[in-house]
Amino acid sequence: MALLKILLAEDHHVVRNGIKLVLQSQADLSVVGEYDNGQAVFEAMEQSIDADLLITDLDMPIKGGISFIREFAQHYPHLPILVLTMLDDSRHLAEAFSAGAKGYLLKNIGAEELIYAVRRTSAGGQYLCEELSMRFVEQAIQEQHTKSSIATDPQYDLSERESEVLQLLADGYTNKEIAEQLFLSRRTVEGHRENLINRFGCRNTAVLIKRATGLGLLR
């Protein structure tokens, strides 16, 4: 059985020891380097340490965060990065994957999920922890329910012309430009805009567009 060599970057000593114990409970996993900041990881790489995977926190002193992931991925693209963090918001998640991470885990995961994620990412795959995956599924279900409610609500049953005007307003066109595109009078376009604002209960066009976007009525 081939030994999978892991670098572990975590600035909390107790947490780092716990992760190490979980990993090294497996015969095929070995932590070959432990660090409390990103700079120390780079120094180890410069010494040609032999490794197959980096597990790293996002919040570390000296060198850490998304910038550390991006820089590491650029210098060592052959070495997968698995993020293990407390940060559970979509912004950090998206930025981490965009920067080059291959996996994203929350620190409250169980040992089995951590081990599975390590093996999957080291084999060339990607992984998002179950808690975040299910959260996105639940959001998608809620959005679908919202769209279904909108589809049956006469308040949002727009005519084809109203939909066209709404979309062009969202695209930044003026009343005059919309009138020219749709071969309508400017007064007619202004009438559609005012009707939409009133129907959606908005104060102005900007609020109208924001609400229509949230309701999924714009492309």
XYZ file of N, CA, C and O in Angstrom:
876
model
N 0.849 -1.197 0.000
C 0.000 0.000 0.000
C 0.890 1.255 0.000
O 1.758 1.411 0.843
N 0.640 2.141 -0.985
C 1.436 3.366 -1.084
C 1.108 4.302 0.075
O -0.052 4.449 0.480
N 2.126 4.934 0.613
C 1.956 5.851 1.735
C 1.651 7.255 1.216
O 2.375 7.784 0.378
N 0.576 7.835 1.720
C 0.189 9.191 1.337
C 0.787 10.173 2.337
O 0.447 10.152 3.520
N 1.675 11.037 1.864
C 2.420 11.958 2.743
C 1.733 13.323 2.764
O 1.505 13.935 1.716
N 1.430 13.803 3.967
C 0.584 14.980 4.149
C 1.332 16.089 4.896
O 2.011 15.842 5.892
N 1.166 17.322 4.400
C 1.608 18.515 5.112
C 0.399 19.094 5.823
O -0.683 19.196 5.241
N 0.563 19.501 7.077
C -0.549 20.000 7.875
C -0.227 21.394 8.405
O 0.721 21.573 9.169
N -1.014 22.384 7.980
C -0.823 23.775 8.414
C -2.026 24.204 9.253
O -3.138 24.362 8.729
N -1.793 24.372 10.550
C -2.840 24.744 11.506
C -2.171 25.418 12.694
O -1.278 24.839 13.316
N -2.599 26.653 13.023
C -1.886 27.408 14.048
C -2.291 27.071 15.479
O -1.622 27.482 16.424
N -3.360 26.312 15.672
C -3.749 25.897 17.013
C -3.167 24.514 17.309
O -3.522 23.530 16.654
N -2.280 24.463 18.278
C -1.519 23.248 18.566
C -2.415 22.057 18.881
O -2.206 20.945 18.368
N -3.421 22.260 19.726
C -4.301 21.164 20.130
C -5.081 20.636 18.930
O -5.212 19.423 18.740
N -5.592 21.548 18.130
C -6.346 21.145 16.935
C -5.441 20.381 15.968
O -5.823 19.347 15.417
N -4.245 20.899 15.776
C -3.304 20.244 14.863
C -2.979 18.825 15.323
O -2.939 17.890 14.517
N -2.777 18.648 16.631
C -2.495 17.316 17.151
C -3.665 16.365 16.949
O -3.475 15.177 16.646
N -4.877 16.897 17.127
C -6.062 16.062 16.930
C -6.200 15.594 15.487
O -6.511 14.424 15.224
N -5.968 16.511 14.550
C -6.038 16.154 13.130
C -4.977 15.110 12.800
O -5.233 14.130 12.085
N -3.797 15.322 13.331
C -2.691 14.398 13.069
C -3.017 12.999 13.581
O -2.752 11.992 12.903
N -3.590 12.909 14.770
C -3.947 11.608 15.340
C -4.961 10.878 14.468
O -4.847 9.664 14.254
N -5.951 11.629 13.956
C -6.954 11.025 13.079
C -6.301 10.491 11.814
O -6.545 9.352 11.396
N -5.461 11.300 11.201
C -4.840 10.909 9.939
C -3.916 9.709 10.125
O -3.940 8.758 9.332
N -3.117 9.735 11.157
C -2.116 8.680 11.329
C -2.690 7.417 11.963
O -1.965 6.444 12.180
N -4.007 7.427 12.195
C -4.665 6.188 12.607
C -4.837 5.254 11.412
O -5.177 4.081 11.578
N -4.591 5.800 10.209
C -4.707 5.029 8.979
C -3.312 4.604 8.510
O -2.390 5.429 8.452
N -3.191 3.346 8.136
C -1.877 2.803 7.774
C -1.284 3.467 6.545
O -0.059 3.508 6.386
N -2.156 4.012 5.673
C -1.659 4.586 4.418
C -1.491 6.097 4.476
O -1.163 6.723 3.461
N -1.713 6.723 5.647
C -1.605 8.178 5.771
C -0.502 8.543 6.762
O -0.412 7.954 7.844
N 0.299 9.535 6.399
C 1.378 9.967 7.285
C 1.550 11.471 7.198
O 1.650 12.036 6.099
N 1.553 12.160 8.342
C 1.820 13.600 8.390
C 3.335 13.772 8.433
O 3.984 13.436 9.425
N 3.901 14.299 7.362
C 5.361 14.426 7.264
C 5.842 15.828 7.617
O 7.055 16.077 7.673
N 4.886 16.752 7.853
C 5.267 18.111 8.226
C 4.108 18.828 8.891
O 2.978 18.753 8.404
N 4.372 19.503 10.019
C 3.351 20.264 10.745
C 3.815 21.712 10.887
O 4.968 21.950 11.260
N 2.916 22.670 10.621
C 3.301 24.078 10.621
C 2.175 24.924 11.207
O 1.002 24.562 11.119
N 2.548 26.067 11.795
C 1.537 26.951 12.363
C 1.327 28.211 11.535
O 0.619 29.123 11.944
N 1.951 28.276 10.347
C 1.726 29.416 9.447
C 2.151 29.042 8.026
O 2.919 28.087 7.818
N 1.664 29.810 7.062
C 1.951 29.512 5.675
C 3.399 29.710 5.278
O 3.921 29.000 4.405
N 4.061 30.663 5.910
C 5.461 30.911 5.577
C 6.309 29.675 5.861
O 7.204 29.327 5.095
N 6.023 29.001 6.980
C 6.770 27.798 7.331
C 6.539 26.688 6.309
O 7.437 25.885 6.031
N 5.350 26.659 5.723
C 5.059 25.662 4.679
C 5.941 25.909 3.458
O 6.546 24.978 2.906
N 6.052 27.159 3.058
C 6.892 27.490 1.901
C 8.360 27.172 2.171
O 9.072 26.684 1.287
N 8.796 27.441 3.384
C 10.181 27.136 3.724
C 10.446 25.636 3.650
O 11.516 25.199 3.199
N 9.482 24.835 4.072
C 9.633 23.384 3.995
C 9.672 22.921 2.537
O 10.468 22.041 2.172
N 8.840 23.521 1.697
C 8.822 23.152 0.289
C 10.144 23.515 -0.380
O 10.627 22.798 -1.270
N 10.729 24.614 0.030
C 12.016 25.020 -0.532
C 13.131 24.045 -0.138
O 14.149 23.948 -0.834
N 12.908 23.319 0.945
C 13.874 22.301 1.379
C 13.580 20.949 0.723
O 14.156 19.929 1.090
N 12.667 20.974 -0.251
C 12.325 19.786 -1.050
C 11.708 18.672 -0.212
O 12.003 17.480 -0.417
N 10.842 19.023 0.730
C 10.133 18.004 1.492
C 9.228 17.217 0.556
O 8.598 17.776 -0.349
N 9.173 15.926 0.729
C 8.378 15.053 -0.143
C 6.964 14.949 0.414
O 6.760 14.462 1.534
N 5.983 15.431 -0.338
C 4.597 15.428 0.141
C 3.638 15.193 -1.023
O 3.977 15.426 -2.191
N 2.433 14.725 -0.684
C 1.400 14.448 -1.690
C 0.180 15.334 -1.540
O -0.642 15.415 -2.451
N 0.027 16.002 -0.399
C -1.185 16.766 -0.124
C -0.921 17.788 0.972
O -0.153 17.520 1.904
N -1.561 18.962 0.848
C -1.501 19.981 1.897
C -2.892 20.161 2.490
O -3.853 20.417 1.768
N -2.984 20.021 3.813
C -4.205 20.374 4.535
C -3.920 21.672 5.267
O -2.948 21.767 6.020
N -4.758 22.682 5.062
C -4.478 23.987 5.659
C -5.729 24.679 6.179
O -6.810 24.570 5.591
N -5.539 25.381 7.282
C -6.567 26.285 7.781
C -6.520 27.551 6.918
O -5.549 27.791 6.190
N -7.543 28.372 6.996
C -7.533 29.653 6.284
C -7.017 30.784 7.164
O -6.354 31.694 6.681
N -7.343 30.722 8.439
C -7.017 31.816 9.351
C -5.727 31.501 10.106
O -5.748 30.899 11.182
N -4.587 31.903 9.530
C -3.286 31.663 10.156
C -2.461 32.950 10.156
O -2.641 33.806 9.293
N -1.538 33.093 11.106
C -0.695 34.290 11.149
C 0.410 34.238 10.093
O 0.691 33.195 9.515
N 1.028 35.349 9.870
C 2.191 35.518 8.988
C 1.818 35.344 7.525
O 1.928 36.265 6.731
N 1.398 34.155 7.134
C 0.963 33.941 5.750
C -0.178 32.937 5.788
O 0.008 31.779 6.156
N -1.339 33.394 5.411
C -2.505 32.517 5.462
C -3.603 33.033 4.561
O -3.400 33.947 3.757
N -4.773 32.465 4.691
C -5.922 32.926 3.922
C -5.899 32.511 2.471
O -5.117 31.658 2.035
N -6.769 33.153 1.701
C -6.917 32.846 0.281
C -5.634 33.147 -0.485
O -5.260 32.413 -1.410
N -4.930 34.204 -0.093
C -3.699 34.564 -0.803
C -2.651 33.464 -0.666
O -1.891 33.200 -1.610
N -2.593 32.813 0.487
C -1.656 31.705 0.686
C -2.012 30.540 -0.232
O -1.134 29.951 -0.878
N -3.297 30.204 -0.318
C -3.730 29.109 -1.189
C -3.385 29.414 -2.641
O -2.857 28.564 -3.370
N -3.671 30.640 -3.068
C -3.395 31.022 -4.449
C -1.900 30.932 -4.759
O -1.499 30.368 -5.800
N -1.072 31.445 -3.871
C 0.366 31.423 -4.096
C 0.913 29.994 -4.078
O 1.754 29.632 -4.919
N 0.426 29.189 -3.166
C 0.899 27.810 -3.076
C 0.504 27.031 -4.325
O 1.303 26.277 -4.885
N -0.749 27.219 -4.775
C -1.225 26.511 -5.960
C -0.438 26.916 -7.204
O -0.206 26.091 -8.102
N -0.030 28.160 -7.270
C 0.753 28.627 -8.412
C 2.154 28.025 -8.410
O 2.677 27.651 -9.463
N 2.757 27.916 -7.233
C 4.119 27.400 -7.143
C 4.182 25.874 -7.194
O 5.140 25.302 -7.716
N 3.140 25.225 -6.646
C 3.147 23.758 -6.566
C 1.809 23.191 -7.059
O 1.026 22.621 -6.294
N 1.534 23.366 -8.341
C 0.231 22.942 -8.885
C 0.000 21.435 -8.818
O -1.143 20.980 -8.918
N 1.058 20.661 -8.652
C 0.929 19.202 -8.593
C 0.464 18.717 -7.224
O 0.099 17.541 -7.079
N 0.471 19.607 -6.223
C 0.186 19.199 -4.857
C -1.196 19.708 -4.432
O -1.388 20.908 -4.268
N -2.193 18.824 -4.282
C -3.564 19.246 -3.951
C -3.639 19.959 -2.605
O -2.892 19.641 -1.671
N -4.570 20.905 -2.513
C -4.800 21.663 -1.281
C -6.187 21.343 -0.751
O -7.185 21.470 -1.465
N -6.246 20.937 0.512
C -7.506 20.643 1.179
C -7.677 21.634 2.329
O -6.881 21.652 3.271
N -8.695 22.479 2.249
C -8.941 23.494 3.273
C -9.749 22.879 4.418
O -10.743 22.186 4.193
N -9.303 23.132 5.646
C -10.010 22.679 6.849
C -10.177 23.894 7.753
O -9.200 24.397 8.323
N -11.404 24.390 7.885
C -11.620 25.703 8.480
C -12.927 25.781 9.253
O -13.794 24.904 9.138
N -13.071 26.860 10.020
C -14.336 27.170 10.687
C -15.194 28.098 9.838
O -16.362 28.331 10.151
N -14.624 28.657 8.780
C -15.324 29.644 7.947
C -16.307 28.930 7.025
O -15.903 28.233 6.088
N -17.603 29.115 7.284
C -18.618 28.356 6.558
C -19.452 29.191 5.589
O -20.531 28.786 5.182
N -18.956 30.363 5.215
C -19.724 31.206 4.292
C -19.330 30.932 2.851
O -18.231 30.470 2.550
N -20.263 31.218 1.956
C -20.068 30.899 0.539
C -18.947 31.722 -0.092
O -18.313 31.267 -1.046
N -18.680 32.915 0.427
C -17.624 33.747 -0.152
C -16.260 33.086 0.006
O -15.501 32.974 -0.962
N -15.935 32.650 1.221
C -14.646 32.000 1.434
C -14.560 30.682 0.655
O -13.503 30.332 0.122
N -15.665 29.975 0.599
C -15.696 28.710 -0.143
C -15.382 28.937 -1.619
O -14.505 28.276 -2.195
N -16.076 29.889 -2.230
C -15.866 30.162 -3.649
C -14.454 30.670 -3.910
O -13.805 30.271 -4.891
N -13.972 31.550 -3.035
C -12.630 32.097 -3.220
C -11.561 31.018 -3.072
O -10.556 31.021 -3.790
N -11.769 30.084 -2.153
C -10.792 29.019 -1.946
C -10.687 28.122 -3.176
O -9.574 27.819 -3.646
N -11.808 27.711 -3.718
C -11.767 26.867 -4.913
C -11.213 27.632 -6.104
O -10.454 27.096 -6.908
N -11.594 28.906 -6.216
C -11.091 29.729 -7.311
C -9.576 29.901 -7.219
O -8.880 29.966 -8.240
N -9.054 29.955 -5.985
C -7.614 30.139 -5.780
C -6.817 28.869 -6.047
O -5.592 28.932 -6.206
N -7.499 27.725 -6.063
C -6.786 26.484 -6.371
C -7.012 25.332 -5.424
O -6.456 24.248 -5.609
N -7.830 25.526 -4.379
C -8.121 24.429 -3.450
C -8.896 23.334 -4.168
O -9.686 23.595 -5.073
N -8.676 22.091 -3.742
C -9.384 20.950 -4.314
C -10.461 20.413 -3.382
O -11.281 19.587 -3.790
N -10.439 20.872 -2.122
C -11.450 20.435 -1.178
C -11.672 21.477 -0.102
O -10.794 22.315 0.158
N -12.848 21.454 0.510
C -13.191 22.438 1.542
C -13.984 21.719 2.624
O -15.066 21.172 2.373
N -13.433 21.703 3.846
C -14.043 21.018 4.980
C -14.230 21.969 6.148
O -13.427 22.878 6.349
N -15.271 21.741 6.921
C -15.452 22.462 8.175
C -14.846 21.637 9.307
O -14.822 20.405 9.249
N -14.391 22.301 10.343
C -13.671 21.606 11.411
C -14.565 20.737 12.293
O -14.056 19.987 13.127
N -15.877 20.825 12.116
C -16.757 19.974 12.919
C -17.070 18.645 12.239
O -17.940 17.902 12.685
N -16.381 18.314 11.140
C -16.617 17.044 10.460
C -16.093 15.887 11.307
O -15.264 16.061 12.187
N -16.576 14.695 10.982
C -16.101 13.504 11.662
C -14.822 12.982 11.042
O -14.423 13.385 9.945
N -14.194 12.040 11.740
C -12.927 11.470 11.282
C -13.077 10.769 9.934
O -12.214 10.895 9.052
N -14.160 10.050 9.747
C -14.352 9.306 8.501
C -14.425 10.236 7.298
O -13.866 9.940 6.235
N -15.121 11.366 7.463
C -15.245 12.299 6.341
C -13.905 12.952 6.028
O -13.560 13.155 4.856
N -13.141 13.278 7.049
C -11.809 13.847 6.828
C -10.934 12.877 6.049
O -10.283 13.267 5.067
N -10.917 11.627 6.454
C -10.087 10.622 5.784
C -10.537 10.421 4.342
O -9.719 10.326 3.420
N -11.855 10.375 4.138
C -12.375 10.222 2.773
C -11.956 11.400 1.899
O -11.531 11.217 0.752
N -12.071 12.621 2.431
C -11.720 13.819 1.660
C -10.239 13.826 1.305
O -9.858 14.220 0.192
N -9.399 13.398 2.234
C -7.954 13.331 1.980
C -7.666 12.380 0.823
O -6.918 12.701 -0.112
N -8.260 11.209 0.864
C -8.005 10.216 -0.183
C -8.566 10.658 -1.531
O -7.943 10.438 -2.567
N -9.735 11.277 -1.500
C -10.357 11.707 -2.757
C -9.555 12.818 -3.431
O -9.281 12.767 -4.632
N -9.189 13.847 -2.684
C -8.459 14.968 -3.283
C -7.045 14.560 -3.698
O -6.536 15.027 -4.707
N -6.424 13.682 -2.927
C -5.072 13.243 -3.289
C -5.088 12.396 -4.548
O -4.082 12.291 -5.260
N -6.250 11.802 -4.857
C -6.381 10.974 -6.060
C -6.789 11.798 -7.280
O -7.039 11.245 -8.353
N -6.882 13.130 -7.101
C -7.212 13.993 -8.229
C -8.638 14.499 -8.254
O -9.025 15.238 -9.158
N -9.443 14.112 -7.254
C -10.826 14.560 -7.211
C -10.992 15.856 -6.439
O -10.011 16.465 -5.986
N -12.236 16.263 -6.284
C -12.568 17.435 -5.486
C -13.592 17.022 -4.441
O -14.316 16.039 -4.612
N -13.663 17.808 -3.361
C -14.601 17.423 -2.305
C -15.074 18.652 -1.533
O -14.286 19.528 -1.182
N -16.398 18.667 -1.286
C -17.022 19.683 -0.427
C -17.726 18.943 0.691
O -18.480 17.991 0.433
N -17.488 19.343 1.926
C -18.015 18.591 3.061
C -19.538 18.501 3.015
O -20.231 19.345 2.447
N -20.049 17.451 3.643
C -21.471 17.136 3.569
C -22.342 18.268 4.100
O -23.392 18.580 3.524
N -21.921 18.898 5.197
C -22.740 19.960 5.785
C -22.970 21.101 4.802
O -24.104 21.581 4.636
N -21.916 21.552 4.139
C -22.062 22.637 3.172
C -22.809 22.178 1.930
O -23.622 22.924 1.378
N -22.565 20.957 1.492
C -23.265 20.427 0.322
C -24.773 20.408 0.564
O -25.563 20.845 -0.282
N -25.189 19.911 1.733
C -26.611 19.842 2.047
C -27.203 21.233 2.231
O -28.370 21.462 1.906
N -26.405 22.174 2.722
C -26.897 23.536 2.869
C -27.234 24.131 1.497
O -28.263 24.782 1.325
N -26.386 23.855 0.515
C -26.645 24.356 -0.840
C -27.848 23.654 -1.466
O -28.622 24.273 -2.202
N -28.009 22.375 -1.176
C -29.178 21.647 -1.672
C -30.456 22.250 -1.093
O -31.437 22.473 -1.809
N -30.441 22.530 0.208
C -31.615 23.126 0.859
C -31.925 24.508 0.298
O -33.092 24.868 0.118
N -30.881 25.276 -0.009
C -31.091 26.593 -0.610
C -31.717 26.460 -1.993
O -32.613 27.229 -2.361
N -31.236 25.464 -2.754
C -31.774 25.247 -4.099
C -33.238 24.830 -4.035
O -34.065 25.277 -4.849
N -33.576 23.991 -3.049
C -34.962 23.565 -2.877
C -35.839 24.761 -2.521
O -36.943 24.929 -3.054
N -35.339 25.619 -1.616
C -36.102 26.803 -1.216
C -36.302 27.744 -2.391
O -37.391 28.310 -2.579
N -35.259 27.918 -3.207
C -35.374 28.773 -4.386
C -36.403 28.209 -5.367
O -37.161 28.969 -5.982
N -36.432 26.875 -5.499
C -37.400 26.253 -6.393
C -38.820 26.462 -5.891
O -39.741 26.738 -6.662
N -38.999 26.354 -4.573
C -40.313 26.598 -3.982
C -40.741 28.045 -4.214
O -41.905 28.318 -4.503
N -39.779 28.966 -4.072
C -40.079 30.380 -4.289
C -40.509 30.631 -5.725
O -41.484 31.343 -5.986
N -39.764 30.019 -6.669
C -40.109 30.190 -8.084
C -41.480 29.605 -8.399
O -42.241 30.151 -9.193
N -41.805 28.465 -7.752
C -43.113 27.845 -7.970
C -44.224 28.745 -7.452
O -45.283 28.875 -8.076
N -43.958 29.389 -6.305
C -44.946 30.300 -5.738
C -45.143 31.511 -6.638
O -46.264 31.984 -6.843
N -44.034 31.999 -7.194
C -44.101 33.143 -8.095
C -44.907 32.800 -9.343
O -45.711 33.596 -9.837
N -44.677 31.580 -9.858
C -45.339 31.168 -11.098
C -46.857 31.133 -10.955
O -47.587 31.311 -11.937
N -47.363 30.890 -9.739
C -48.806 30.802 -9.526
C -49.388 32.077 -8.921
O -50.577 32.137 -8.641
N -48.561 33.082 -8.706
C -49.025 34.339 -8.111
C -49.348 35.326 -9.227
O -48.457 35.727 -9.988
N -50.612 35.732 -9.360
C -50.995 36.658 -10.444
C -50.255 37.992 -10.390
O -50.131 38.670 -11.399
N -49.745 38.362 -9.212
C -49.000 39.617 -9.078
C -47.776 39.624 -9.981
O -47.359 40.668 -10.473
N -47.185 38.438 -10.188
C -45.950 38.346 -10.965
C -46.184 37.725 -12.344
O -45.244 37.301 -13.001
N -47.438 37.658 -12.761
C -47.754 37.128 -14.083
C -47.603 38.258 -15.106
O -48.562 38.927 -15.471
N -46.362 38.452 -15.563
C -46.068 39.563 -16.456
C -46.380 39.205 -17.901
O -46.211 38.060 -18.321
N -46.800 40.209 -18.634
C -46.981 40.012 -20.072
C -45.604 39.946 -20.730
O -44.591 40.305 -20.127
N -45.571 39.501 -21.974
C -44.305 39.417 -22.691
C -43.651 40.794 -22.796
O -42.433 40.932 -22.633
N -44.445 41.822 -23.063
C -43.913 43.172 -23.195
C -43.372 43.669 -21.857
O -42.297 44.289 -21.800
N -44.084 43.410 -20.762
C -43.615 43.832 -19.444
C -42.294 43.142 -19.088
O -41.392 43.769 -18.529
N -42.193 41.877 -19.443
C -40.947 41.148 -19.177
C -39.792 41.742 -19.961
O -38.671 41.860 -19.455
N -40.061 42.134 -21.204
C -39.020 42.737 -22.037
C -38.560 44.069 -21.453
O -37.356 44.345 -21.376
N -39.518 44.896 -21.047
C -39.176 46.196 -20.467
C -38.392 46.006 -19.168
O -37.373 46.681 -18.937
N -38.832 45.085 -18.334
C -38.161 44.821 -17.066
C -36.720 44.370 -17.289
O -35.793 44.851 -16.622
N -36.512 43.482 -18.248
C -35.164 42.982 -18.510
C -34.261 44.088 -19.043
O -33.093 44.204 -18.643
N -34.783 44.931 -19.918
C -33.979 46.026 -20.471
C -33.655 47.072 -19.411
O -32.562 47.645 -19.409
N -34.593 47.308 -18.514
C -34.305 48.209 -17.391
C -33.161 47.643 -16.545
O -32.245 48.371 -16.140
N -33.203 46.336 -16.302
C -32.155 45.689 -15.520
C -30.818 45.731 -16.244
O -29.754 45.773 -15.606
N -30.847 45.720 -17.564
C -29.618 45.780 -18.362
C -29.047 47.186 -18.461
O -27.988 47.390 -19.073
N -29.751 48.160 -17.875
C -29.223 49.509 -17.805
C -29.679 50.467 -18.893
O -29.146 51.573 -19.012
N -30.670 50.062 -19.688
C -31.145 50.924 -20.765
C -32.063 52.020 -20.213
O -32.795 51.803 -19.247
N -32.044 53.177 -20.853
C -32.943 54.268 -20.480
C -34.302 54.041 -21.128
O -34.460 53.193 -22.017
N -35.307 54.815 -20.684
C -36.644 54.707 -21.279
C -36.596 54.969 -22.781
O -37.257 54.283 -23.570
N -35.804 55.951 -23.176
C -35.697 56.285 -24.595
C -35.090 55.132 -25.384
O -35.573 54.779 -26.472
N -34.026 54.534 -24.855
C -33.363 53.424 -25.551
C -34.265 52.195 -25.630
O -34.277 51.486 -26.639
N -35.032 51.948 -24.563
C -35.969 50.824 -24.578
C -37.050 51.056 -25.624
O -37.427 50.141 -26.367
N -37.538 52.279 -25.686
C -38.568 52.615 -26.675
C -38.067 52.362 -28.092
O -38.791 51.814 -28.935
N -36.824 52.719 -28.360
C -36.252 52.511 -29.686
C -36.075 51.029 -29.995
O -36.337 50.583 -31.117
N -35.672 50.251 -29.003
C -35.448 48.812 -29.217
C -36.750 48.058 -29.445
O -36.812 47.126 -30.246
N -37.799 48.457 -28.714
C -39.066 47.732 -28.784
C -40.076 48.392 -29.720
O -41.220 47.924 -29.812
N -39.642 49.455 -30.377
C -40.513 50.181 -31.311
C -41.787 50.667 -30.618
O -42.909 50.487 -31.115
N -41.589 51.261 -29.449
C -42.684 51.817 -28.677
C -42.438 53.301 -28.463
O -41.330 53.791 -28.674
N -43.477 53.993 -28.017
C -43.274 55.394 -27.653
C -42.627 55.443 -26.272
O -42.763 54.516 -25.465
N -41.915 56.512 -26.025
C -41.276 56.665 -24.717
C -42.336 56.697 -23.622
O -42.116 56.153 -22.528
N -43.468 57.279 -23.903
C -44.544 57.376 -22.920
C -45.066 55.980 -22.557
O -45.370 55.706 -21.389
N -45.148 55.104 -23.567
C -45.616 53.735 -23.309
C -44.637 52.991 -22.404
O -45.030 52.284 -21.477
N -43.340 53.162 -22.671
C -42.314 52.516 -21.840
C -42.387 53.034 -20.409
O -42.313 52.252 -19.443
N -42.543 54.344 -20.259
C -42.646 54.929 -18.920
C -43.869 54.380 -18.186
O -43.836 54.139 -16.980
N -44.943 54.138 -18.942
C -46.156 53.569 -18.352
C -45.913 52.158 -17.846
O -46.340 51.798 -16.738
N -45.220 51.337 -18.652
C -44.890 49.973 -18.226
C -44.014 49.996 -16.973
O -44.224 49.209 -16.042
N -43.050 50.905 -16.966
C -42.139 50.990 -15.814
C -42.897 51.353 -14.541
O -42.698 50.742 -13.485
N -43.777 52.356 -14.628
C -44.544 52.772 -13.459
C -45.472 51.656 -12.984
O -45.631 51.430 -11.775
N -46.080 50.929 -13.932
C -46.969 49.824 -13.561
C -46.199 48.724 -12.830
O -46.688 48.145 -11.849
N -44.992 48.434 -13.314
C -44.170 47.410 -12.676
C -43.764 47.828 -11.267
O -43.798 47.030 -10.332
N -43.370 49.089 -11.129
C -42.980 49.604 -9.813
C -44.146 49.497 -8.837
O -43.978 49.052 -7.683
N -45.338 49.848 -9.286
C -46.521 49.790 -8.427
C -46.905 48.350 -8.107
O -47.251 48.024 -6.965
N -46.828 47.468 -9.104
C -47.223 46.075 -8.904
C -46.308 45.374 -7.898
O -46.758 44.578 -7.091
N -45.021 45.689 -7.959
C -44.062 45.059 -7.059
C -43.945 45.787 -5.721
O -43.222 45.360 -4.831
N -44.665 46.902 -5.599
C -44.631 47.642 -4.344
C -43.285 48.270 -4.052
O -42.841 48.284 -2.892
N -42.647 48.798 -5.095
C -41.298 49.360 -4.939
C -41.337 50.884 -4.996
O -42.276 51.485 -5.515
N -40.262 51.505 -4.498
C -40.184 52.969 -4.479
C -39.662 53.528 -5.793
O -40.011 54.628 -6.196
N -38.774 52.775 -6.434
C -38.145 53.267 -7.652
C -37.656 52.099 -8.501
O -37.814 50.931 -8.127
N -37.041 52.411 -9.629
C -36.597 51.385 -10.566
C -35.503 50.508 -9.979
O -35.473 49.292 -10.196
N -34.592 51.120 -9.214
C -33.490 50.345 -8.637
C -34.013 49.259 -7.703
O -33.552 48.110 -7.738
N -34.987 49.601 -6.865
C -35.574 48.629 -5.943
C -36.344 47.575 -6.721
O -36.334 46.382 -6.378
N -37.025 47.997 -7.790
C -37.751 47.062 -8.652
C -36.817 45.992 -9.213
O -37.112 44.795 -9.164
N -35.693 46.419 -9.735
C -34.732 45.484 -10.332
C -34.167 44.542 -9.272
O -34.024 43.332 -9.505
N -33.874 45.087 -8.093
C -33.339 44.260 -7.013
C -34.340 43.188 -6.613
O -33.977 42.014 -6.424
N -35.604 43.569 -6.512
C -36.614 42.595 -6.099
C -36.861 41.569 -7.204
O -37.005 40.374 -6.922
N -36.923 42.014 -8.444
C -37.140 41.087 -9.554
C -35.996 40.089 -9.669
O -36.217 38.906 -9.973
N -34.777 40.542 -9.393
C -33.617 39.645 -9.406
C -33.746 38.592 -8.328
O -33.518 37.406 -8.564
N -34.125 39.026 -7.129
C -34.296 38.096 -6.023
C -35.384 37.075 -6.266
O -35.324 35.951 -5.780
N -36.385 37.446 -7.051
C -37.498 36.542 -7.356
C -37.204 35.643 -8.569
O -38.012 34.800 -8.932
N -36.035 35.848 -9.179
C -35.668 35.016 -10.321
C -36.391 35.364 -11.599
O -36.523 34.525 -12.489
N -36.846 36.614 -11.724
C -37.590 37.027 -12.909
C -36.696 37.600 -14.006
O -37.182 37.923 -15.094
N -35.411 37.715 -13.698
C -34.472 38.252 -14.684
C -33.447 37.190 -15.033
O -33.099 36.354 -14.214
N -32.946 37.250 -16.246
C -31.964 36.239 -16.663
C -30.586 36.582 -16.103
O -30.300 37.694 -15.746
